[in-house]
């Protein structure tokens, strides 16, 4: 049997490659950080990690992980409700709830699981899920696993959201779901307007804060804080795999009864392993660091401004936004790949994105700034962008 399937897979893979869409992994031989060494020999500045706060290799976070290995062991060999809950798991859930000002939190192995397991236990065919068209794949999959009626609104388009809310008035419960920050453009959801519409049309509000928790908003509490609606949110999902240490793990935080029900019925929680103690211990440290001071998010904001100002002054076209995601627009898929290759030769690691990851004709290099970047790192990246930009006639 496999012979037939092998031929089929080989020809599909070849087609992917010939379309220029084959994803290849670049191998890093050092810890994640502002600078890394890649297996092909280059020392490069990373401009494409979700390491917004530089916590992926922060010494205090590493130490906390080591200490927790000693105090709580390596693995749990269990799901949470059998024998996979330690004191540190409860401690982390409470810290996350305190961070957001919510009532309770449930941990998952990933935010993909948090989003995959949030809808089906709460909403049935009687209900409506109203989702931004650019929401993350894990939200789309989570919605697919649930029998609720689906409504989609045009990206951040409040008039269309209102139309969808009107169309969904016959349903029992309605929930509006949006990414907090959209990862490809770096734009921020209009959470204040969304919450106002939710009030008017009697809907719940859920935000996925994966690309905002820890650094968007005055104290880094994310998009609800940025938009002044922290007290209006019903459900927040997020990841420990980006700004918050960058290892892995996800969570859903919000109203007590919602979290209680997820503990009873959410399938990725019931049927997948407990988060490893070292990750939990390190994440507890991350929330301590973020609760003590806003130094890292402040530095990230300064770094973002520094980079953006100089990239704009050099003549590049960037997507405007209020996040550390700075997409440098090239509009041509082949050019975006060539640009990224030449950047690497200049010691800058960035990735070109093109259709279908972004819209047709909207190819770009997406850069992501980190609090870990020094001015020297940013200057190196800016100089490389200018050099390659001139070489490829993108700027004068
Ligand atoms: C990265 C991301 C996820 C998935 O997070 P993991 O913890 O890596 O599974 C979910 N939603 C959004 C918006 C993301 O950016």
mmCIF file of C-alpha atoms and ligand atoms in Angstrom:
data_model
loop_
_atom_site.group_PDB
_atom_site.id
_atom_site.type_symbol
_atom_site.label_atom_id
_atom_site.label_comp_id
_atom_site.label_asym_id
_atom_site.label_seq_id
_atom_site.Cartn_x
_atom_site.Cartn_y
_atom_site.Cartn_z
ATOM 1 C CA UNK A 1 0.000 0.000 0.000
ATOM 2 C CA UNK A 2 2.661 2.543 1.000
ATOM 3 C CA UNK A 3 4.262 2.499 -2.459
ATOM 4 C CA UNK A 4 1.204 4.202 -3.957
ATOM 5 C CA UNK A 5 0.992 6.721 -1.172
ATOM 6 C CA UNK A 6 4.731 7.395 -1.360
ATOM 7 C CA UNK A 7 4.445 8.351 -5.047
ATOM 8 C CA UNK A 8 1.507 10.575 -4.246
ATOM 9 C CA UNK A 9 3.318 12.347 -1.382
ATOM 10 C CA UNK A 10 6.495 12.770 -3.404
ATOM 11 C CA UNK A 11 4.646 14.456 -6.235
ATOM 12 C CA UNK A 12 2.695 16.701 -3.831
ATOM 13 C CA UNK A 13 5.931 17.697 -2.075
ATOM 14 C CA UNK A 14 7.543 18.424 -5.408
ATOM 15 C CA UNK A 15 4.614 20.646 -6.374
ATOM 16 C CA UNK A 16 4.928 22.564 -3.095
ATOM 17 C CA UNK A 17 8.631 23.036 -3.728
ATOM 18 C CA UNK A 18 8.138 24.119 -7.340
ATOM 19 C CA UNK A 19 5.566 26.669 -6.242
ATOM 20 C CA UNK A 20 8.293 28.111 -3.987
ATOM 21 C CA UNK A 21 6.246 27.301 -0.888
ATOM 22 C CA UNK A 22 8.422 24.621 0.681
ATOM 23 C CA UNK A 23 9.205 25.481 4.293
ATOM 24 C CA UNK A 24 12.790 24.820 5.268
ATOM 25 C CA UNK A 25 14.063 24.998 8.818
ATOM 26 C CA UNK A 26 17.174 26.953 9.643
ATOM 27 C CA UNK A 27 19.098 25.307 12.472
ATOM 28 C CA UNK A 28 20.160 27.347 15.494
ATOM 29 C CA UNK A 29 22.954 25.997 17.692
ATOM 30 C CA UNK A 30 22.686 28.465 20.594
ATOM 31 C CA UNK A 31 19.890 29.516 22.982
ATOM 32 C CA UNK A 32 17.201 31.800 21.577
ATOM 33 C CA UNK A 33 18.161 35.448 22.054
ATOM 34 C CA UNK A 34 18.907 38.716 20.319
ATOM 35 C CA UNK A 35 21.913 37.041 18.683
ATOM 36 C CA UNK A 36 22.171 33.400 17.702
ATOM 37 C CA UNK A 37 24.557 31.146 15.794
ATOM 38 C CA UNK A 38 23.122 29.166 12.889
ATOM 39 C CA UNK A 39 24.445 25.808 11.718
ATOM 40 C CA UNK A 40 25.589 27.244 8.393
ATOM 41 C CA UNK A 41 28.149 29.298 10.307
ATOM 42 C CA UNK A 42 26.687 32.774 10.628
ATOM 43 C CA UNK A 43 26.231 34.773 13.828
ATOM 44 C CA UNK A 44 23.029 36.640 13.272
ATOM 45 C CA UNK A 45 20.689 39.141 14.902
ATOM 46 C CA UNK A 46 17.257 37.544 15.211
ATOM 47 C CA UNK A 47 14.471 39.771 13.911
ATOM 48 C CA UNK A 48 11.731 37.159 13.703
ATOM 49 C CA UNK A 49 11.320 35.618 17.162
ATOM 50 C CA UNK A 50 8.297 36.070 19.400
ATOM 51 C CA UNK A 51 10.806 36.752 22.171
ATOM 52 C CA UNK A 52 9.339 40.231 22.708
ATOM 53 C CA UNK A 53 10.548 40.686 26.275
ATOM 54 C CA UNK A 54 13.820 38.787 25.908
ATOM 55 C CA UNK A 55 12.704 36.246 28.521
ATOM 56 C CA UNK A 56 13.454 33.116 26.456
ATOM 57 C CA UNK A 57 16.965 32.948 27.866
ATOM 58 C CA UNK A 58 16.668 35.312 30.823
ATOM 59 C CA UNK A 59 19.003 34.112 33.617
ATOM 60 C CA UNK A 60 16.317 34.348 36.331
ATOM 61 C CA UNK A 61 13.875 32.346 34.219
ATOM 62 C CA UNK A 62 16.485 29.664 33.496
ATOM 63 C CA UNK A 63 17.379 29.491 37.181
ATOM 64 C CA UNK A 64 13.718 29.128 38.149
ATOM 65 C CA UNK A 65 13.349 26.247 35.666
ATOM 66 C CA UNK A 66 16.447 24.528 37.129
ATOM 67 C CA UNK A 67 15.246 25.010 40.694
ATOM 68 C CA UNK A 68 11.851 23.576 39.822
ATOM 69 C CA UNK A 69 13.436 20.517 38.198
ATOM 70 C CA UNK A 70 15.038 19.834 41.582
ATOM 71 C CA UNK A 71 11.990 20.612 43.689
ATOM 72 C CA UNK A 72 9.200 19.170 41.497
ATOM 73 C CA UNK A 73 10.827 16.733 39.074
ATOM 74 C CA UNK A 74 10.881 16.465 35.298
ATOM 75 C CA UNK A 75 7.469 15.240 34.170
ATOM 76 C CA UNK A 76 3.984 14.635 35.521
ATOM 77 C CA UNK A 77 3.099 11.430 33.647
ATOM 78 C CA UNK A 78 -0.519 12.414 33.984
ATOM 79 C CA UNK A 79 -3.266 14.721 32.906
ATOM 80 C CA UNK A 80 -4.267 17.374 35.418
ATOM 81 C CA UNK A 81 -7.330 15.681 36.953
ATOM 82 C CA UNK A 82 -5.729 12.300 37.593
ATOM 83 C CA UNK A 83 -2.415 13.103 39.279
ATOM 84 C CA UNK A 84 -0.976 15.940 37.207
ATOM 85 C CA UNK A 85 -1.670 18.964 39.388
ATOM 86 C CA UNK A 86 1.091 20.302 41.620
ATOM 87 C CA UNK A 87 1.035 23.301 43.937
ATOM 88 C CA UNK A 88 3.000 25.237 41.292
ATOM 89 C CA UNK A 89 0.285 24.653 38.658
ATOM 90 C CA UNK A 90 -2.310 26.194 40.985
ATOM 91 C CA UNK A 91 0.130 28.993 41.855
ATOM 92 C CA UNK A 92 0.590 29.816 38.156
ATOM 93 C CA UNK A 93 -3.158 29.763 37.450
ATOM 94 C CA UNK A 94 -3.701 32.208 40.311
ATOM 95 C CA UNK A 95 -0.860 34.469 39.133
ATOM 96 C CA UNK A 96 -2.258 34.655 35.621
ATOM 97 C CA UNK A 97 -5.721 35.535 36.969
ATOM 98 C CA UNK A 98 -4.186 38.229 39.164
ATOM 99 C CA UNK A 99 -2.195 39.584 36.215
ATOM 100 C CA UNK A 100 -5.365 40.058 34.143
ATOM 101 C CA UNK A 101 -7.723 40.836 37.001
ATOM 102 C CA UNK A 102 -9.839 37.804 36.080
ATOM 103 C CA UNK A 103 -11.489 35.252 38.350
ATOM 104 C CA UNK A 104 -9.679 32.021 37.454
ATOM 105 C CA UNK A 105 -7.321 30.433 34.913
ATOM 106 C CA UNK A 106 -6.903 26.997 33.351
ATOM 107 C CA UNK A 107 -3.546 25.865 31.917
ATOM 108 C CA UNK A 108 -3.048 23.925 28.694
ATOM 109 C CA UNK A 109 -0.040 22.407 26.940
ATOM 110 C CA UNK A 110 -0.302 25.155 24.300
ATOM 111 C CA UNK A 111 -2.476 28.097 23.313
ATOM 112 C CA UNK A 112 -3.427 26.003 20.307
ATOM 113 C CA UNK A 113 -5.100 23.670 22.808
ATOM 114 C CA UNK A 114 -6.607 26.529 24.812
ATOM 115 C CA UNK A 115 -8.323 27.810 21.662
ATOM 116 C CA UNK A 116 -9.089 24.294 20.468
ATOM 117 C CA UNK A 117 -10.799 23.448 23.743
ATOM 118 C CA UNK A 118 -12.643 26.634 24.657
ATOM 119 C CA UNK A 119 -15.701 26.652 22.388
ATOM 120 C CA UNK A 120 -17.103 23.135 22.398
ATOM 121 C CA UNK A 121 -17.707 22.926 26.179
ATOM 122 C CA UNK A 122 -19.431 26.330 26.302
ATOM 123 C CA UNK A 123 -21.430 26.727 23.096
ATOM 124 C CA UNK A 124 -23.935 24.485 21.305
ATOM 125 C CA UNK A 125 -25.959 24.617 18.095
ATOM 126 C CA UNK A 126 -28.228 27.133 19.854
ATOM 127 C CA UNK A 127 -25.373 29.671 20.109
ATOM 128 C CA UNK A 128 -23.374 31.948 17.810
ATOM 129 C CA UNK A 129 -19.620 32.503 17.426
ATOM 130 C CA UNK A 130 -18.751 35.736 15.638
ATOM 131 C CA UNK A 131 -15.132 35.673 14.538
ATOM 132 C CA UNK A 132 -12.726 38.123 12.830
ATOM 133 C CA UNK A 133 -11.778 36.728 9.414
ATOM 134 C CA UNK A 134 -8.056 37.010 10.207
ATOM 135 C CA UNK A 135 -8.170 35.124 13.493
ATOM 136 C CA UNK A 136 -5.447 32.596 14.244
ATOM 137 C CA UNK A 137 -5.670 29.036 12.877
ATOM 138 C CA UNK A 138 -6.218 27.626 16.369
ATOM 139 C CA UNK A 139 -9.377 29.723 16.801
ATOM 140 C CA UNK A 140 -10.627 28.577 13.412
ATOM 141 C CA UNK A 141 -10.012 24.945 14.369
ATOM 142 C CA UNK A 142 -11.610 25.421 17.790
ATOM 143 C CA UNK A 143 -14.726 26.870 16.186
ATOM 144 C CA UNK A 144 -14.838 23.910 13.770
ATOM 145 C CA UNK A 145 -14.962 21.510 16.716
ATOM 146 C CA UNK A 146 -18.071 23.208 18.072
ATOM 147 C CA UNK A 147 -21.649 23.031 16.764
ATOM 148 C CA UNK A 148 -22.442 26.713 17.276
ATOM 149 C CA UNK A 149 -23.601 28.836 14.325
ATOM 150 C CA UNK A 150 -20.634 30.583 12.722
ATOM 151 C CA UNK A 151 -20.503 34.208 11.697
ATOM 152 C CA UNK A 152 -17.411 35.871 10.259
ATOM 153 C CA UNK A 153 -16.798 39.602 10.145
ATOM 154 C CA UNK A 154 -14.378 41.450 7.874
ATOM 155 C CA UNK A 155 -11.078 42.157 9.549
ATOM 156 C CA UNK A 156 -11.532 44.796 12.281
ATOM 157 C CA UNK A 157 -14.589 46.098 10.420
ATOM 158 C CA UNK A 158 -17.032 47.282 13.074
ATOM 159 C CA UNK A 159 -19.904 47.910 10.662
ATOM 160 C CA UNK A 160 -19.667 44.320 9.468
ATOM 161 C CA UNK A 161 -19.369 43.063 13.052
ATOM 162 C CA UNK A 162 -22.571 44.946 13.858
ATOM 163 C CA UNK A 163 -24.343 43.334 10.876
ATOM 164 C CA UNK A 164 -23.238 39.888 12.044
ATOM 165 C CA UNK A 165 -24.400 40.626 15.593
ATOM 166 C CA UNK A 166 -27.806 41.642 14.248
ATOM 167 C CA UNK A 167 -27.991 38.457 12.197
ATOM 168 C CA UNK A 168 -27.147 36.412 15.293
ATOM 169 C CA UNK A 169 -29.832 37.838 17.574
ATOM 170 C CA UNK A 170 -31.986 34.695 17.417
ATOM 171 C CA UNK A 171 -29.294 32.588 19.045
ATOM 172 C CA UNK A 172 -29.179 31.891 22.801
ATOM 173 C CA UNK A 173 -25.610 33.100 23.521
ATOM 174 C CA UNK A 174 -23.296 35.118 21.284
ATOM 175 C CA UNK A 175 -19.512 35.421 21.612
ATOM 176 C CA UNK A 176 -17.307 37.789 19.631
ATOM 177 C CA UNK A 177 -13.830 36.320 19.140
ATOM 178 C CA UNK A 178 -10.750 38.218 18.032
ATOM 179 C CA UNK A 179 -6.981 38.105 18.130
ATOM 180 C CA UNK A 180 -5.744 40.944 20.343
ATOM 181 C CA UNK A 181 -2.801 41.732 18.068
ATOM 182 C CA UNK A 182 -2.873 40.260 14.559
ATOM 183 C CA UNK A 183 0.486 38.683 13.969
ATOM 184 C CA UNK A 184 1.015 39.365 10.274
ATOM 185 C CA UNK A 185 0.210 43.108 10.249
ATOM 186 C CA UNK A 186 0.875 43.864 13.902
ATOM 187 C CA UNK A 187 -2.400 45.776 14.162
ATOM 188 C CA UNK A 188 -4.427 45.875 17.360
ATOM 189 C CA UNK A 189 -8.083 44.822 17.602
ATOM 190 C CA UNK A 190 -10.505 47.679 18.322
ATOM 191 C CA UNK A 191 -11.397 46.097 21.628
ATOM 192 C CA UNK A 192 -13.189 49.185 23.009
ATOM 193 C CA UNK A 193 -15.531 49.305 20.009
ATOM 194 C CA UNK A 194 -15.951 45.531 20.094
ATOM 195 C CA UNK A 195 -16.935 45.686 23.771
ATOM 196 C CA UNK A 196 -19.402 48.514 23.094
ATOM 197 C CA UNK A 197 -21.060 46.486 20.323
ATOM 198 C CA UNK A 198 -21.059 43.424 22.586
ATOM 199 C CA UNK A 199 -22.966 45.409 25.188
ATOM 200 C CA UNK A 200 -25.433 46.746 22.644
ATOM 201 C CA UNK A 201 -26.146 43.336 21.116
ATOM 202 C CA UNK A 202 -25.752 41.219 24.243
ATOM 203 C CA UNK A 203 -22.633 39.215 23.405
ATOM 204 C CA UNK A 204 -19.613 37.885 25.269
ATOM 205 C CA UNK A 205 -16.107 39.029 24.257
ATOM 206 C CA UNK A 206 -13.098 36.747 23.875
ATOM 207 C CA UNK A 207 -9.576 37.887 22.990
ATOM 208 C CA UNK A 208 -6.546 35.798 22.081
ATOM 209 C CA UNK A 209 -3.657 37.678 23.682
ATOM 210 C CA UNK A 210 -0.800 35.535 22.335
ATOM 211 C CA UNK A 211 0.943 38.469 20.601
ATOM 212 C CA UNK A 212 0.169 41.063 23.274
ATOM 213 C CA UNK A 213 0.293 39.608 26.786
ATOM 214 C CA UNK A 214 3.214 41.051 28.714
ATOM 215 C CA UNK A 215 3.907 44.108 26.605
ATOM 216 C CA UNK A 216 0.873 45.811 25.023
ATOM 217 C CA UNK A 217 -0.810 48.327 27.329
ATOM 218 C CA UNK A 218 0.740 50.647 29.892
ATOM 219 C CA UNK A 219 1.607 47.796 32.261
ATOM 220 C CA UNK A 220 1.729 45.021 29.661
ATOM 221 C CA UNK A 221 -1.664 43.500 30.474
ATOM 222 C CA UNK A 222 -2.449 43.284 26.784
ATOM 223 C CA UNK A 223 -4.999 44.715 24.386
ATOM 224 C CA UNK A 224 -7.868 45.023 26.914
ATOM 225 C CA UNK A 225 -5.629 47.329 28.948
ATOM 226 C CA UNK A 226 -4.471 49.199 25.829
ATOM 227 C CA UNK A 227 -8.119 49.845 24.895
ATOM 228 C CA UNK A 228 -9.296 50.550 28.446
ATOM 229 C CA UNK A 229 -11.694 47.610 28.647
ATOM 230 C CA UNK A 230 -9.922 45.188 31.019
ATOM 231 C CA UNK A 231 -13.096 44.834 33.103
ATOM 232 C CA UNK A 232 -15.278 44.051 30.079
ATOM 233 C CA UNK A 233 -13.597 40.840 28.912
ATOM 234 C CA UNK A 234 -15.264 37.481 29.410
ATOM 235 C CA UNK A 235 -12.626 35.097 28.046
ATOM 236 C CA UNK A 236 -8.903 35.616 27.385
ATOM 237 C CA UNK A 237 -6.596 32.997 25.918
ATOM 238 C CA UNK A 238 -2.830 33.283 25.718
ATOM 239 C CA UNK A 239 0.464 31.479 25.342
ATOM 240 C CA UNK A 240 3.522 31.000 27.521
ATOM 241 C CA UNK A 241 5.390 30.307 24.277
ATOM 242 C CA UNK A 242 5.963 33.865 23.086
ATOM 243 C CA UNK A 243 6.759 36.870 25.299
ATOM 244 C CA UNK A 244 6.141 34.983 28.554
ATOM 245 C CA UNK A 245 9.299 32.876 28.545
ATOM 246 C CA UNK A 246 8.882 31.332 25.102
ATOM 247 C CA UNK A 247 8.924 27.668 26.125
ATOM 248 C CA UNK A 248 5.410 26.340 25.735
ATOM 249 C CA UNK A 249 2.044 26.234 27.400
ATOM 250 C CA UNK A 250 -1.216 28.094 27.085
ATOM 251 C CA UNK A 251 -4.052 29.283 29.236
ATOM 252 C CA UNK A 252 -7.624 30.474 29.288
ATOM 253 C CA UNK A 253 -8.548 33.020 31.930
ATOM 254 C CA UNK A 254 -11.850 34.709 32.722
ATOM 255 C CA UNK A 255 -15.103 34.169 34.576
ATOM 256 C CA UNK A 256 -15.125 31.514 37.281
ATOM 257 C CA UNK A 257 -17.984 29.391 35.922
ATOM 258 C CA UNK A 258 -16.465 29.386 32.439
ATOM 259 C CA UNK A 259 -13.144 28.109 33.766
ATOM 260 C CA UNK A 260 -14.950 25.600 36.019
ATOM 261 C CA UNK A 261 -16.784 24.212 32.997
ATOM 262 C CA UNK A 262 -13.580 23.991 30.945
ATOM 263 C CA UNK A 263 -12.014 21.900 33.729
ATOM 264 C CA UNK A 264 -14.984 19.534 33.428
ATOM 265 C CA UNK A 265 -15.306 19.300 29.667
ATOM 266 C CA UNK A 266 -12.420 20.812 27.692
ATOM 267 C CA UNK A 267 -10.938 17.916 25.769
ATOM 268 C CA UNK A 268 -7.300 19.097 25.377
ATOM 269 C CA UNK A 269 -7.311 19.639 29.165
ATOM 270 C CA UNK A 270 -8.859 16.279 29.998
ATOM 271 C CA UNK A 271 -6.962 14.160 27.495
ATOM 272 C CA UNK A 272 -3.512 15.734 27.156
ATOM 273 C CA UNK A 273 -0.595 15.809 29.533
ATOM 274 C CA UNK A 274 0.015 18.272 32.316
ATOM 275 C CA UNK A 275 2.458 21.107 31.667
ATOM 276 C CA UNK A 276 5.987 20.104 32.759
ATOM 277 C CA UNK A 277 7.034 21.415 36.194
ATOM 278 C CA UNK A 278 10.165 23.225 34.938
ATOM 279 C CA UNK A 279 8.030 25.255 32.517
ATOM 280 C CA UNK A 280 5.505 26.032 35.236
ATOM 281 C CA UNK A 281 8.216 27.122 37.689
ATOM 282 C CA UNK A 282 9.819 29.331 35.060
ATOM 283 C CA UNK A 283 6.446 30.835 34.113
ATOM 284 C CA UNK A 284 5.776 31.665 37.769
ATOM 285 C CA UNK A 285 9.048 33.594 37.718
ATOM 286 C CA UNK A 286 8.054 35.368 34.497
ATOM 287 C CA UNK A 287 4.844 36.677 36.077
ATOM 288 C CA UNK A 288 6.837 37.818 39.149
ATOM 289 C CA UNK A 289 9.230 39.738 36.888
ATOM 290 C CA UNK A 290 6.357 41.368 34.997
ATOM 291 C CA UNK A 291 4.455 42.235 38.159
ATOM 292 C CA UNK A 292 7.468 43.911 39.758
ATOM 293 C CA UNK A 293 8.292 46.368 37.000
ATOM 294 C CA UNK A 294 7.436 47.508 33.493
ATOM 295 C CA UNK A 295 11.110 47.872 32.580
ATOM 296 C CA UNK A 296 11.105 45.202 29.861
ATOM 297 C CA UNK A 297 7.932 46.354 28.096
ATOM 298 C CA UNK A 298 9.183 49.943 28.307
ATOM 299 C CA UNK A 299 12.482 48.961 26.695
ATOM 300 C CA UNK A 300 10.593 47.051 24.013
ATOM 301 C CA UNK A 301 8.552 50.158 23.245
ATOM 302 C CA UNK A 302 11.715 52.279 22.992
ATOM 303 C CA UNK A 303 13.435 49.702 20.800
ATOM 304 C CA UNK A 304 10.413 49.490 18.510
ATOM 305 C CA UNK A 305 10.307 53.260 18.087
ATOM 306 C CA UNK A 306 14.069 53.388 17.449
ATOM 307 C CA UNK A 307 13.869 50.720 14.745
ATOM 308 C CA UNK A 308 10.676 51.982 13.115
ATOM 309 C CA UNK A 309 11.793 55.627 12.939
ATOM 310 C CA UNK A 310 14.997 54.685 11.141
ATOM 311 C CA UNK A 311 13.372 52.187 8.796
ATOM 312 C CA UNK A 312 10.754 54.755 7.786
ATOM 313 C CA UNK A 313 13.417 57.469 7.384
ATOM 314 C CA UNK A 314 15.332 55.119 5.063
ATOM 315 C CA UNK A 315 12.307 55.109 2.762
ATOM 316 C CA UNK A 316 10.774 51.720 3.509
ATOM 317 C CA UNK A 317 7.059 51.220 3.435
ATOM 318 C CA UNK A 318 5.857 49.677 6.683
ATOM 319 C CA UNK A 319 2.459 48.721 8.034
ATOM 320 C CA UNK A 320 1.512 51.243 10.667
ATOM 321 C CA UNK A 321 0.661 49.793 14.031
ATOM 322 C CA UNK A 322 1.189 50.060 17.743
ATOM 323 C CA UNK A 323 2.947 46.761 18.332
ATOM 324 C CA UNK A 324 6.556 45.524 18.100
ATOM 325 C CA UNK A 325 5.594 43.657 14.925
ATOM 326 C CA UNK A 326 6.971 45.798 12.089
ATOM 327 C CA UNK A 327 6.096 44.433 8.637
ATOM 328 C CA UNK A 328 8.359 45.884 5.943
ATOM 329 C CA UNK A 329 6.309 45.730 2.762
ATOM 330 C CA UNK A 330 7.839 44.467 -0.494
ATOM 331 C CA UNK A 331 4.643 43.357 -2.324
ATOM 332 C CA UNK A 332 6.489 40.699 -4.342
ATOM 333 C CA UNK A 333 6.896 37.095 -3.191
ATOM 334 C CA UNK A 334 10.164 36.355 -4.993
ATOM 335 C CA UNK A 335 11.637 39.679 -3.865
ATOM 336 C CA UNK A 336 10.745 38.888 -0.236
ATOM 337 C CA UNK A 337 12.681 35.621 -0.417
ATOM 338 C CA UNK A 338 15.683 37.217 -2.110
ATOM 339 C CA UNK A 339 15.635 40.040 0.436
ATOM 340 C CA UNK A 340 15.674 37.601 3.359
ATOM 341 C CA UNK A 341 18.567 35.624 1.804
ATOM 342 C CA UNK A 342 20.664 38.767 1.398
ATOM 343 C CA UNK A 343 19.833 39.904 4.932
ATOM 344 C CA UNK A 344 21.231 36.643 6.240
ATOM 345 C CA UNK A 345 24.502 37.344 4.441
ATOM 346 C CA UNK A 346 24.575 40.631 6.355
ATOM 347 C CA UNK A 347 24.036 38.773 9.627
ATOM 348 C CA UNK A 348 20.345 39.458 10.017
ATOM 349 C CA UNK A 349 17.833 36.646 10.401
ATOM 350 C CA UNK A 350 14.385 37.650 9.165
ATOM 351 C CA UNK A 351 11.735 35.856 7.159
ATOM 352 C CA UNK A 352 9.840 36.877 4.051
ATOM 353 C CA UNK A 353 6.126 36.075 4.113
ATOM 354 C CA UNK A 354 3.947 35.804 1.036
ATOM 355 C CA UNK A 355 0.662 34.301 -0.143
ATOM 356 C CA UNK A 356 -1.069 32.276 1.289
ATOM 357 C CA UNK A 357 0.317 33.340 4.682
ATOM 358 C CA UNK A 358 -0.527 36.962 3.799
ATOM 359 C CA UNK A 359 -2.804 38.341 1.045
ATOM 360 C CA UNK A 360 -1.751 38.050 -2.615
ATOM 361 C CA UNK A 361 0.533 40.958 -3.547
ATOM 362 C CA UNK A 362 1.245 41.773 0.099
ATOM 363 C CA UNK A 363 4.600 39.992 0.492
ATOM 364 C CA UNK A 364 6.776 41.401 3.223
ATOM 365 C CA UNK A 365 9.621 40.878 5.651
ATOM 366 C CA UNK A 366 7.994 40.740 9.039
ATOM 367 C CA UNK A 367 10.314 42.005 11.739
ATOM 368 C CA UNK A 368 9.661 41.610 15.436
ATOM 369 C CA UNK A 369 11.490 43.737 17.939
ATOM 370 C CA UNK A 370 12.657 42.463 21.329
ATOM 371 C CA UNK A 371 13.582 44.081 24.614
ATOM 372 C CA UNK A 372 16.716 41.930 24.331
ATOM 373 C CA UNK A 373 17.947 43.844 21.271
ATOM 374 C CA UNK A 374 20.732 46.273 22.095
ATOM 375 C CA UNK A 375 21.134 49.454 20.104
ATOM 376 C CA UNK A 376 24.086 47.767 18.377
ATOM 377 C CA UNK A 377 21.808 44.888 17.297
ATOM 378 C CA UNK A 378 19.179 47.267 15.965
ATOM 379 C CA UNK A 379 21.780 49.394 14.171
ATOM 380 C CA UNK A 380 23.159 46.248 12.533
ATOM 381 C CA UNK A 381 19.668 45.262 11.385
ATOM 382 C CA UNK A 382 18.860 48.764 10.105
ATOM 383 C CA UNK A 383 22.150 48.972 8.189
ATOM 384 C CA UNK A 384 21.493 45.560 6.618
ATOM 385 C CA UNK A 385 17.976 46.564 5.567
ATOM 386 C CA UNK A 386 19.275 49.745 3.978
ATOM 387 C CA UNK A 387 22.107 47.953 2.171
ATOM 388 C CA UNK A 388 19.901 45.175 0.815
ATOM 389 C CA UNK A 389 17.061 47.612 0.096
ATOM 390 C CA UNK A 390 19.348 49.668 -2.145
ATOM 391 C CA UNK A 391 20.843 46.601 -3.768
ATOM 392 C CA UNK A 392 17.373 45.345 -4.711
ATOM 393 C CA UNK A 393 16.047 48.783 -5.682
ATOM 394 C CA UNK A 394 13.447 48.834 -2.936
ATOM 395 C CA UNK A 395 14.733 52.178 -1.647
ATOM 396 C CA UNK A 396 16.796 54.941 -3.230
HETATM 397 C C1 LIG B 1 1.127 31.550 18.486
HETATM 398 C C2 LIG B 1 -0.335 31.704 18.580
HETATM 399 C C3 LIG B 1 -1.142 30.675 19.077
HETATM 400 C C4 LIG B 1 -0.580 29.327 19.433
HETATM 401 O O1 LIG B 1 0.212 29.388 20.586
HETATM 402 P P1 LIG B 1 0.977 28.086 21.069
HETATM 403 O O2 LIG B 1 1.069 28.238 22.556
HETATM 404 O O3 LIG B 1 2.296 28.086 20.387
HETATM 405 O O4 LIG B 1 0.145 26.905 20.679
HETATM 406 C C5 LIG B 1 -2.500 30.906 19.199
HETATM 407 N N1 LIG B 1 -3.037 32.094 18.851
HETATM 408 C C6 LIG B 1 -2.297 33.101 18.358
HETATM 409 C C7 LIG B 1 -2.939 34.403 17.986
HETATM 410 C C8 LIG B 1 -0.931 32.937 18.198
HETATM 411 O O5 LIG B 1 -0.198 33.922 17.689
#
